[in-house]
Coordinates of C-alpha atoms in Angstrom, one line a residue:
Chain A
M625 CA 0.0 0.0 0.0
H626 CA 1.5 3.3 -1.0
I627 CA 0.8 6.1 1.4
R628 CA 2.4 9.4 0.6
L629 CA 4.3 11.1 3.3
E630 CA 4.5 14.6 1.9
D631 CA 1.7 17.1 2.1
R632 CA 0.2 18.6 -1.0
T633 CA -0.6 22.2 -1.3
P634 CA -4.3 22.6 -0.8
R635 CA -6.2 24.5 -3.5
P636 CA -8.2 27.6 -2.6
A637 CA -11.6 26.8 -1.1
P638 CA -14.6 27.3 -3.3
P639 CA -17.8 28.8 -2.0
T640 CA -20.0 26.2 -0.4
P641 CA -23.7 26.1 -0.6
Q642 CA -25.3 28.7 1.7
R643 CA -27.8 27.7 4.4
K644 CA -31.3 28.4 3.4
E645 CA -33.5 30.4 5.6
E646 CA -36.0 27.6 6.2
G647 CA -36.7 24.1 5.2
E648 CA -34.3 21.2 4.5
G649 CA -32.0 21.7 7.4
P650 CA -32.2 19.9 10.7
T651 CA -34.6 21.2 13.3
R652 CA -32.5 23.5 15.3
P653 CA -33.4 24.1 18.9
D654 CA -34.6 27.6 19.8
V655 CA -32.2 28.0 22.7
K656 CA -28.5 27.5 23.0
R657 CA -28.8 25.5 26.1
P658 CA -31.8 23.7 27.6
D659 CA -33.3 24.2 31.0
N660 CA -30.9 21.8 32.6
S661 CA -32.8 21.2 35.9
D662 CA -34.2 18.0 34.6
L663 CA -30.9 16.9 33.3
L664 CA -29.2 17.6 36.6
R665 CA -31.8 15.6 38.3
R666 CA -31.1 12.7 35.9
M667 CA -27.4 13.0 36.5
R668 CA -27.8 13.0 40.3
R669 CA -29.8 9.8 40.0
V670 CA -27.0 8.1 38.2
D671 CA -25.3 5.4 40.3
P672 CA -21.7 6.5 40.5
D673 CA -20.6 2.9 40.4
A674 CA -22.6 2.0 37.3
A675 CA -19.6 2.1 35.0
R676 CA -17.5 0.1 37.4
R677 CA -20.0 -2.7 37.3
Y678 CA -20.8 -2.5 33.6
R679 CA -19.3 -5.4 31.7
Q680 CA -20.0 -6.4 28.2
R681 CA -18.8 -9.2 25.8
S682 CA -16.5 -7.9 23.2
G683 CA -18.4 -7.5 20.0
Q684 CA -17.4 -6.4 16.5
Chain B
M238 CA -27.1 8.6 -3.3
R239 CA -25.5 5.2 -3.1
M240 CA -27.0 2.3 -1.1
M241 CA -26.0 2.5 2.5
G242 CA -26.8 0.7 5.8
L243 CA -25.9 0.9 9.5
E244 CA -25.5 -2.0 12.0
T245 CA -25.6 -1.1 15.7
E246 CA -24.7 -3.4 18.5
Y247 CA -26.4 -2.3 21.7
G248 CA -24.9 -2.7 25.2
I249 CA -27.2 -4.3 27.7
A250 CA -27.3 -4.4 31.5
V251 CA -29.7 -7.1 32.8
E252 CA -30.6 -7.3 36.4
G253 CA -28.9 -10.2 38.1
C254 CA -27.1 -11.2 34.9
P255 CA -23.2 -11.5 35.1
V256 CA -21.2 -10.9 31.9
E257 CA -20.8 -14.7 31.6
E258 CA -24.5 -15.0 30.9
L259 CA -24.9 -12.1 28.5
L260 CA -24.8 -14.3 25.4
D261 CA -28.0 -16.0 26.6
A262 CA -29.6 -12.7 27.8
G263 CA -29.0 -11.1 24.4
M264 CA -30.5 -14.1 22.7
E265 CA -33.6 -14.0 24.9
I266 CA -34.1 -10.3 24.4
V267 CA -34.0 -10.6 20.7
R268 CA -36.4 -13.5 20.8
A269 CA -38.8 -11.4 22.9
Y270 CA -39.2 -8.9 20.1
P271 CA -43.0 -8.6 19.8
G272 CA -43.3 -7.0 16.3
P273 CA -43.9 -8.8 13.0
H274 CA -41.0 -10.8 11.8
V275 CA -39.8 -14.1 10.4
A276 CA -36.9 -16.2 11.8
L277 CA -35.5 -17.7 8.6
W278 CA -32.1 -16.1 8.1
D279 CA -29.9 -18.0 5.7
Y280 CA -26.2 -17.9 6.8
G281 CA -25.1 -19.7 3.6
P282 CA -24.1 -16.7 1.5
E283 CA -22.2 -15.0 4.3
S284 CA -18.4 -14.7 3.9
P285 CA -16.9 -12.5 6.6
R286 CA -13.4 -14.0 6.1
R287 CA -13.1 -13.0 2.4
D288 CA -10.7 -10.2 2.1
L289 CA -10.6 -7.4 -0.4
R290 CA -6.9 -8.1 -0.9
G291 CA -7.8 -11.2 -2.8
F292 CA -7.7 -14.0 -0.2
T293 CA -9.8 -15.7 2.4
A294 CA -8.5 -15.6 6.0
P295 CA -8.4 -19.1 7.6
M296 CA -10.1 -17.6 10.7
L297 CA -10.9 -14.3 12.3
A298 CA -8.9 -13.3 15.3
Q299 CA -10.7 -13.8 18.7
D300 CA -10.3 -11.6 21.8
P301 CA -8.5 -13.7 24.4
E302 CA -9.6 -11.4 27.2
D303 CA -13.2 -11.9 26.2
A304 CA -12.8 -15.6 25.9
R305 CA -12.4 -15.7 29.7
Y306 CA -16.1 -15.2 30.0
D307 CA -16.9 -18.3 28.0
R308 CA -18.3 -20.8 30.5
A309 CA -17.1 -24.3 30.0
D310 CA -20.4 -25.7 31.2
R311 CA -22.5 -23.8 28.7
P312 CA -24.1 -26.1 26.2
R313 CA -22.8 -25.5 22.7
T314 CA -25.5 -23.6 20.9
P315 CA -26.1 -23.8 17.2
V316 CA -25.4 -20.5 15.4
E317 CA -29.0 -20.0 14.3
V318 CA -30.2 -20.4 17.9
E319 CA -27.6 -18.1 19.4
R320 CA -28.0 -15.4 16.8
S321 CA -31.8 -15.8 16.7
D322 CA -32.1 -13.7 13.6
R323 CA -35.3 -11.8 13.0
V324 CA -36.2 -10.3 9.6
L325 CA -38.6 -7.4 10.3
A326 CA -41.4 -6.0 8.2
N327 CA -39.4 -2.9 7.5
G328 CA -36.7 -5.0 5.8
A329 CA -34.3 -4.8 8.8
R330 CA -32.4 -7.6 10.4
F331 CA -32.4 -7.9 14.2
Y332 CA -30.2 -10.5 16.0
N333 CA -28.0 -11.3 18.8
D334 CA -24.3 -10.6 18.1
H335 CA -22.2 -12.1 20.9
G336 CA -24.4 -10.8 23.7
H337 CA -25.4 -7.6 21.9
P338 CA -28.9 -7.1 20.4
E339 CA -27.9 -5.8 16.9
Y340 CA -30.2 -3.9 14.6
A341 CA -29.1 -3.7 10.9
T342 CA -31.1 -1.1 9.0
P343 CA -32.6 -2.1 5.7
E344 CA -30.8 -0.8 2.7
C345 CA -31.3 2.9 2.3
R346 CA -30.5 5.2 -0.6
T347 CA -30.9 8.6 1.3
V348 CA -29.5 9.9 4.5
D349 CA -33.0 10.8 5.7
D350 CA -34.1 7.1 5.3
L351 CA -31.0 5.9 6.9
V352 CA -31.4 8.1 10.0
A353 CA -35.1 7.2 10.3
H354 CA -34.4 3.5 10.1
D355 CA -31.5 3.7 12.5
R356 CA -33.7 5.5 15.0
A357 CA -36.4 2.9 14.4
G358 CA -33.8 0.4 15.5
E359 CA -33.8 2.0 18.9
G360 CA -37.5 1.4 19.1
V361 CA -37.1 -2.2 18.1
V362 CA -34.4 -2.9 20.8
L363 CA -36.5 -1.1 23.4
A364 CA -39.6 -3.0 22.5
A365 CA -37.7 -6.3 22.8
A366 CA -36.2 -5.3 26.1
E367 CA -39.6 -4.3 27.5
A368 CA -41.1 -7.6 26.4
Y369 CA -38.2 -9.5 28.0
E370 CA -38.7 -7.5 31.2
S371 CA -42.4 -8.4 31.2
A372 CA -41.7 -12.1 30.7
T373 CA -38.9 -12.4 33.2
G374 CA -39.4 -9.6 35.7
K375 CA -35.7 -8.6 35.2
H376 CA -34.9 -5.0 34.5
V377 CA -32.9 -4.2 31.4
R378 CA -31.0 -1.1 30.4
V379 CA -30.1 -0.6 26.8
Y380 CA -27.1 1.5 25.8
R381 CA -26.3 2.8 22.4
N382 CA -22.5 3.1 22.9
N383 CA -19.3 1.2 22.1
T384 CA -17.4 0.7 25.3
D385 CA -17.7 -1.0 28.7
F386 CA -14.6 1.0 30.0
H387 CA -13.0 -2.4 30.8
G388 CA -11.5 -3.4 27.5
A389 CA -14.6 -4.6 25.6
T390 CA -15.9 -2.7 22.6
Y391 CA -18.8 -3.4 20.2
G392 CA -19.5 -1.7 17.0
C393 CA -21.6 0.5 14.9
H394 CA -20.7 -0.5 11.4
E395 CA -21.5 1.4 8.2
S396 CA -21.9 -0.1 4.7
Y397 CA -21.5 1.9 1.5
L398 CA -21.9 0.2 -1.9
T399 CA -19.2 1.1 -4.3
R400 CA -17.7 -0.1 -7.6
R401 CA -15.1 -2.9 -7.6
C402 CA -13.2 -1.1 -10.3
V403 CA -12.0 1.4 -7.8
P404 CA -8.6 0.0 -6.6
L405 CA -8.4 -0.9 -2.9
A406 CA -5.2 1.2 -2.6
A407 CA -7.2 4.2 -3.9
L408 CA -9.9 3.7 -1.3
V409 CA -7.4 3.4 1.5
E410 CA -5.3 6.4 0.4
G411 CA -8.3 8.5 -0.4
L412 CA -10.4 7.7 2.7
T413 CA -7.9 7.3 5.5
P414 CA -7.4 11.0 6.3
F415 CA -11.1 11.4 6.2
L416 CA -11.9 8.5 8.5
V417 CA -9.1 9.5 10.9
T418 CA -10.6 13.0 11.3
R419 CA -14.4 12.8 10.9
Q420 CA -14.6 12.0 14.6
A421 CA -14.3 15.8 15.1
F422 CA -18.0 16.0 14.4
C423 CA -19.2 12.4 14.7
G424 CA -17.3 11.2 17.7
A425 CA -19.6 10.1 20.6
G426 CA -17.1 11.1 23.3
K427 CA -15.6 9.0 26.0
A428 CA -14.6 9.6 29.6
G429 CA -11.4 7.7 30.0
I430 CA -8.6 6.4 27.8
E431 CA -7.8 2.8 27.4
D432 CA -4.4 1.8 26.0
G433 CA -4.0 -1.9 25.4
G434 CA -5.3 -2.9 28.8
A435 CA -4.1 0.1 30.7
A436 CA -6.8 2.7 31.6
R437 CA -6.3 6.3 32.6
P438 CA -8.5 9.3 33.2
G439 CA -9.2 11.8 30.5
F440 CA -11.8 12.7 27.9
Q441 CA -11.6 12.0 24.2
M442 CA -13.7 12.4 21.1
S443 CA -14.3 8.8 20.1
Q444 CA -15.4 5.6 21.8
R445 CA -13.7 3.4 19.2
A446 CA -10.3 5.1 18.7
D447 CA -8.8 3.2 21.6
F448 CA -9.5 -0.1 19.9
V449 CA -8.0 0.6 16.5
V450 CA -4.8 -1.5 16.4
V451 CA -3.8 -2.0 12.7
P452 CA -4.2 0.1 9.5
L453 CA -6.2 -2.5 7.6
S454 CA -7.4 -6.0 8.2
V455 CA -10.4 -8.3 7.7
D456 CA -10.8 -8.7 11.4
T457 CA -13.5 -7.1 13.4
L458 CA -13.4 -8.9 16.8
Y459 CA -9.8 -8.3 17.8
N460 CA -6.8 -6.4 16.5
R461 CA -9.4 -4.1 14.9
P462 CA -8.4 -2.1 11.8
L463 CA -8.9 1.4 10.9
F464 CA -9.9 0.2 7.4
N465 CA -11.8 -3.1 7.3
T466 CA -11.1 -5.2 4.2
R467 CA -14.0 -7.6 4.6
D468 CA -15.2 -8.5 1.1
E469 CA -18.9 -9.4 1.4
P470 CA -20.9 -7.2 -1.0
H471 CA -24.3 -9.0 -0.7
A472 CA -24.5 -8.0 -4.4
P473 CA -22.8 -9.1 -7.6
A474 CA -19.2 -9.4 -6.5
A475 CA -17.8 -8.9 -10.0
E476 CA -19.1 -5.4 -10.1
L477 CA -19.6 -4.2 -6.5
V478 CA -17.9 -3.8 -3.2
R479 CA -19.5 -3.0 0.1
L480 CA -17.2 -0.6 1.9
H481 CA -17.5 -1.8 5.5
V482 CA -16.5 0.9 8.0
I483 CA -16.1 -0.4 11.5
L484 CA -14.3 2.6 13.0
G485 CA -17.3 4.8 13.8
D486 CA -19.1 5.4 17.1
A487 CA -22.7 4.7 17.8
N488 CA -24.1 8.2 17.9
M489 CA -26.9 9.3 20.1
S490 CA -27.2 12.5 18.1
E491 CA -29.2 11.7 14.9
W492 CA -27.5 14.8 13.3
A493 CA -24.2 13.0 13.9
T494 CA -25.5 9.7 12.4
A495 CA -26.7 11.6 9.4
M496 CA -23.5 13.5 8.9
K497 CA -21.3 10.4 9.5
A498 CA -23.1 8.6 6.6
G499 CA -23.6 11.7 4.4
T500 CA -20.0 12.9 4.5
T501 CA -18.5 9.5 4.2
S502 CA -20.6 8.8 1.1
L503 CA -19.5 12.0 -0.4
A504 CA -15.8 11.4 0.4
L505 CA -16.2 8.0 -1.2
E506 CA -17.7 9.5 -4.3
L507 CA -14.7 11.9 -4.5
V508 CA -12.3 8.9 -4.4
E509 CA -14.4 7.1 -7.0
Q510 CA -13.9 10.1 -9.3
G511 CA -10.1 10.0 -8.8
W512 CA -9.7 12.8 -6.3
R513 CA -7.0 12.3 -3.6
P514 CA -6.6 14.2 -0.3
P515 CA -3.8 16.7 0.1
V516 CA -2.5 15.1 3.2
A517 CA -1.6 11.7 4.5
P518 CA -1.1 10.7 8.1
P519 CA 2.3 9.0 8.4
D520 CA 0.9 6.5 10.9
P521 CA -2.9 6.4 10.6
V522 CA -3.4 4.2 13.7
A523 CA -1.5 6.7 15.8
A524 CA -3.3 9.5 14.1
V525 CA -6.8 8.3 14.9
K526 CA -5.9 8.1 18.6
A527 CA -4.1 11.4 18.6
V528 CA -7.2 13.2 17.0
S529 CA -9.5 11.5 19.5
R530 CA -7.4 12.7 22.5
E531 CA -6.5 16.2 21.2
I532 CA -9.8 17.7 21.8
G533 CA -8.4 21.2 21.4
L534 CA -8.6 20.6 17.7
G535 CA -5.3 22.2 17.0
P536 CA -2.7 21.2 14.4
L537 CA -1.4 17.7 15.0
G538 CA 1.9 16.2 14.1
A539 CA 0.2 12.9 13.6
L540 CA -1.9 14.1 10.7
S541 CA 0.8 15.1 8.3
A542 CA 4.5 15.2 7.8
T543 CA 4.6 19.0 8.3
G544 CA 2.4 18.9 11.4
R545 CA 0.5 21.9 10.2
W546 CA -2.9 20.3 9.7
S547 CA -5.7 20.0 12.2
A548 CA -8.6 17.6 12.0
V549 CA -10.8 20.5 10.9
D550 CA -8.3 21.4 8.2
V551 CA -8.3 17.9 6.8
Q552 CA -12.1 17.7 6.9
R553 CA -12.2 21.1 5.2
S554 CA -10.1 19.8 2.3
Y555 CA -12.7 17.1 1.7
L556 CA -15.6 19.5 2.1
D557 CA -14.2 22.0 -0.4
A558 CA -13.6 19.2 -3.0
A559 CA -17.1 17.8 -2.4
A560 CA -18.7 21.2 -2.7
R561 CA -16.9 21.8 -6.0
A562 CA -17.9 18.4 -7.3
F563 CA -21.4 17.9 -6.0
G564 CA -22.8 21.2 -4.8
G565 CA -26.2 22.0 -6.2
R566 CA -26.7 18.4 -7.4
D567 CA -29.7 17.7 -5.2
A568 CA -31.3 18.8 -1.9
G569 CA -29.9 15.9 0.1
T570 CA -26.3 16.6 -0.9
D571 CA -26.7 20.3 -0.4
R572 CA -28.0 19.7 3.1
V573 CA -25.0 17.6 4.0
L574 CA -22.6 20.2 2.5
R575 CA -24.3 23.0 4.4
E576 CA -24.2 21.2 7.7
W577 CA -20.6 20.1 7.1
T578 CA -19.6 23.8 6.5
D579 CA -21.4 25.0 9.5
V580 CA -20.0 22.4 11.9
L581 CA -16.4 22.9 10.8
D582 CA -16.8 26.6 11.2
D583 CA -18.3 26.1 14.6
L584 CA -15.6 23.7 15.7
R585 CA -12.9 26.1 14.6
A586 CA -14.5 29.1 16.3
D587 CA -16.0 27.6 19.4
P588 CA -16.6 23.9 19.7
E589 CA -19.2 24.5 22.5
S590 CA -21.5 26.0 19.8
A591 CA -21.8 22.5 18.4
F592 CA -23.5 21.2 21.6
D593 CA -26.8 20.7 19.8
R594 CA -25.2 18.4 17.1
V595 CA -22.0 16.8 18.2
D596 CA -22.1 14.1 20.8
W597 CA -18.7 14.5 22.3
V598 CA -19.2 18.2 22.8
A599 CA -22.6 17.7 24.5
K600 CA -21.3 14.9 26.7
R601 CA -18.2 16.9 27.8
S602 CA -20.4 19.9 28.6
L603 CA -22.8 17.9 30.7
L604 CA -20.0 16.1 32.6
R605 CA -18.2 19.4 33.2
Q606 CA -21.4 21.1 34.4
F607 CA -22.2 18.2 36.8
A608 CA -18.6 18.2 38.1
D609 CA -18.9 21.9 38.8
E610 CA -22.3 21.6 40.5
E611 CA -21.3 18.7 42.7
G612 CA -17.8 19.7 43.4
L613 CA -16.3 16.7 41.7
D614 CA -13.0 16.3 40.0
S615 CA -13.3 16.0 36.3
V616 CA -11.5 12.6 36.5
D617 CA -13.8 11.3 39.2
P618 CA -14.8 7.7 38.4
A619 CA -18.4 8.8 38.5
M620 CA -17.8 10.6 35.2
Q621 CA -17.7 7.2 33.4
S622 CA -21.1 6.4 34.9
L623 CA -22.5 9.7 33.6
D624 CA -20.9 8.8 30.2
L625 CA -22.8 5.5 30.3
A626 CA -26.0 7.3 31.2
Y627 CA -25.6 9.6 28.2
H628 CA -26.1 6.5 26.0
D629 CA -29.0 5.0 28.1
L630 CA -32.1 4.8 25.9
H631 CA -34.5 4.8 28.8
P632 CA -36.9 7.7 28.4
E633 CA -36.7 8.7 32.1
H634 CA -33.0 8.1 32.7
G635 CA -31.0 8.6 29.5
L636 CA -29.1 11.9 29.5
Q637 CA -29.1 12.4 25.7
V638 CA -32.7 11.3 25.6
G639 CA -33.4 14.0 28.1
L640 CA -31.7 16.5 25.7
R641 CA -33.9 15.3 22.9
Q642 CA -37.0 15.6 25.1
A643 CA -36.0 19.2 26.0
G644 CA -35.7 20.1 22.4
A645 CA -32.0 20.9 23.0
V646 CA -30.5 18.9 20.1
C647 CA -31.0 18.9 16.4
Q648 CA -33.3 16.4 14.8
W649 CA -32.6 15.3 11.3
V650 CA -35.9 13.6 10.7
T651 CA -39.4 13.9 12.2
E652 CA -40.7 11.5 14.8
E653 CA -43.4 10.6 12.2
A654 CA -40.6 9.4 9.8
V655 CA -39.2 7.3 12.6
T656 CA -42.6 5.7 13.3
Q657 CA -43.1 5.1 9.6
A658 CA -39.7 3.5 9.4
L659 CA -40.6 1.0 12.1
A660 CA -43.5 -0.3 10.0
A661 CA -42.3 0.1 6.4
P662 CA -39.1 -0.4 4.4
P663 CA -37.5 2.4 2.3
A664 CA -39.6 2.7 -0.8
D665 CA -36.9 2.6 -3.4
T666 CA -34.5 -0.2 -2.4
R667 CA -34.6 -4.0 -2.5
A668 CA -35.6 -3.9 1.2
A669 CA -39.1 -3.1 0.0
I670 CA -39.3 -6.6 -1.5
R671 CA -38.0 -8.2 1.6
G672 CA -40.4 -6.2 3.8
H673 CA -43.3 -7.0 1.5
F674 CA -42.8 -10.8 1.9
V675 CA -42.4 -10.5 5.7
R676 CA -45.6 -8.5 5.9
R677 CA -47.8 -10.2 3.4
H678 CA -46.4 -13.7 2.9
P679 CA -44.6 -14.8 6.0
A680 CA -46.0 -18.3 5.9
E681 CA -44.6 -18.9 2.4
L682 CA -41.1 -17.5 3.1
L683 CA -38.5 -20.3 3.4
S684 CA -35.3 -18.4 3.9
V685 CA -34.1 -14.8 3.8
C686 CA -30.6 -13.2 3.4
W687 CA -29.5 -9.7 2.2
S688 CA -29.2 -10.9 -1.4
G689 CA -32.2 -13.0 -1.8
L690 CA -35.3 -14.8 -0.6
E691 CA -36.7 -18.3 -1.0
V692 CA -40.4 -18.7 -1.3
G693 CA -42.6 -21.8 -1.2
Y694 CA -44.8 -21.5 -4.3
R695 CA -46.9 -24.1 -6.1
G696 CA -45.2 -27.0 -4.4
G697 CA -41.6 -25.8 -5.2
R698 CA -39.0 -23.4 -3.9
E699 CA -38.7 -20.2 -5.9
R700 CA -35.5 -18.1 -5.3
I701 CA -35.8 -14.4 -5.7
D702 CA -32.4 -12.8 -6.4
L703 CA -32.1 -9.5 -4.7
G704 CA -28.4 -9.3 -5.3
R705 CA -28.7 -7.9 -8.8
L706 CA -31.3 -5.4 -7.6
A707 CA -28.8 -3.9 -5.2
Q708 CA -28.6 -0.6 -7.0
A709 CA -32.0 -0.6 -8.6
D710 CA -34.6 2.1 -7.8
L711 CA -37.6 -0.1 -7.0
T712 CA -40.1 2.6 -6.2
R713 CA -42.5 1.7 -9.1
W714 CA -42.2 -2.0 -8.4
R715 CA -42.9 -1.5 -4.7
E716 CA -46.1 0.4 -5.6
R717 CA -47.2 -2.5 -7.8
L718 CA -46.4 -5.0 -5.0
A719 CA -48.5 -2.9 -2.5
R720 CA -51.5 -3.4 -4.8
A721 CA -50.9 -7.2 -5.3
V722 CA -53.9 -9.1 -3.9
D723 CA -52.3 -12.5 -3.3
L724 CA -49.1 -14.5 -3.7
D725 CA -49.9 -15.4 -7.3
E726 CA -49.9 -11.7 -8.2
T727 CA -46.8 -11.0 -6.1
M728 CA -44.9 -13.8 -7.9
T729 CA -46.0 -12.5 -11.3
I730 CA -44.7 -9.1 -10.4
M731 CA -41.4 -10.6 -9.2
S732 CA -41.1 -12.6 -12.5
Q733 CA -41.6 -9.4 -14.5
L734 CA -39.0 -7.6 -12.3
E735 CA -36.4 -10.3 -12.6
G736 CA -37.0 -10.5 -16.4
R737 CA -37.0 -6.8 -17.0

């Protein structure tokens, strides 16, 4: 397998398609961060030893 | 777009079940799946040891550490019993892969379909786990992740159909820099670093990078490669290759799932057209680990001989070439190009701004916030438990599921599309035929595999070859099948399709 070690000079970047105002894109949340009180409650309920006990068979 | 698929192995924690018994638990969970299915998988055509380099490996490497969990007193179970394959009405395959319920999406031609069917897989695994809980009284937790933090890993594999005339060397040279660096936006994040049995605290982008050992190999169970050379196209082998990517993480963010598949397909298309990247990591295995652990996203010596390139720079080189070659071609491609542009800009300017899309950013932010609130050290062992909880699919316990419920993360598809994908195959691929038979003629099906079906018909066995339909747009044929009133009409349509 031939992998080149040298870098090539990158070509100038062309313009990329612009985001449209609406439609097609993923649904973006309205806020930068959610109300995290529910998440903090969830995190506090996590058993701190859960990962220590978690064992799986090795898969693919 | 090309035909694509995703296979996700889920982690499970079953009340009262030690790791030595997970093979049986995984089997029982799959068998508990209550939805419509047939259990007729044909293993005959499978060839996981065939290598793209032109030989067949005598055997696949096995993980000796994992073998410690094999109980000598466990009765030898036939493969069809242990795997317990289910073929679902949406054309998907659901089975037990070495103690992991695994959902393989039906063949999809668009990123939207792929994401919807991948999300539908979460519903399938949860439905099976709930049915198992009801039957046994044992609680089950299902995790969409890739690590147990103790040396075991399990995969989320991607399949991309490509042409055999593209040389393997071109695929490896053309895709390696991309595969090494795409984790910048599709890494699932991991609390902790594992290095060949030694573990240490830290946070990295990827769950799988720790387990990449060699540049390329046919193996998937041990000594895992960055580039998997399994040659099993499930399609006419003289013409087609299924690029089998085993490097990727199982994403909780459906945006990340979409972009993982969408950008990889575009990068592959560039390589098919002869484009080559401007940079080559001197040691790709070292590079994938270095990128994962250098979450500052700065220039990395491991990515190029000059050391001037960052992961974002490398991705930008692919994006620029893809925008030049494919921009404006269709709405799906433009959507991927736009999102690719935005996320690379965001990662360069302020990675935290990708919280709503990129799993490793969201996970790191949640862990940091919790550590601050609770006065914990960022390397506290509890961080790995929170990492695990990020991947918990339970609607009341999962952290990323909580983000979804709060509307704090991007959705790629609607919940209606996910519900639809649970019931019906993609309309335009051969999965539509597989799903039609599972829904309408399960009693007549004799066997099923990716590339064909056998049907009991008029006292004989009729084989339907789906292999040569691997690239066909079957939308019109699916519409005809949907109107078929009985098996006679279905078989007439299939004859016409095969003879077209």
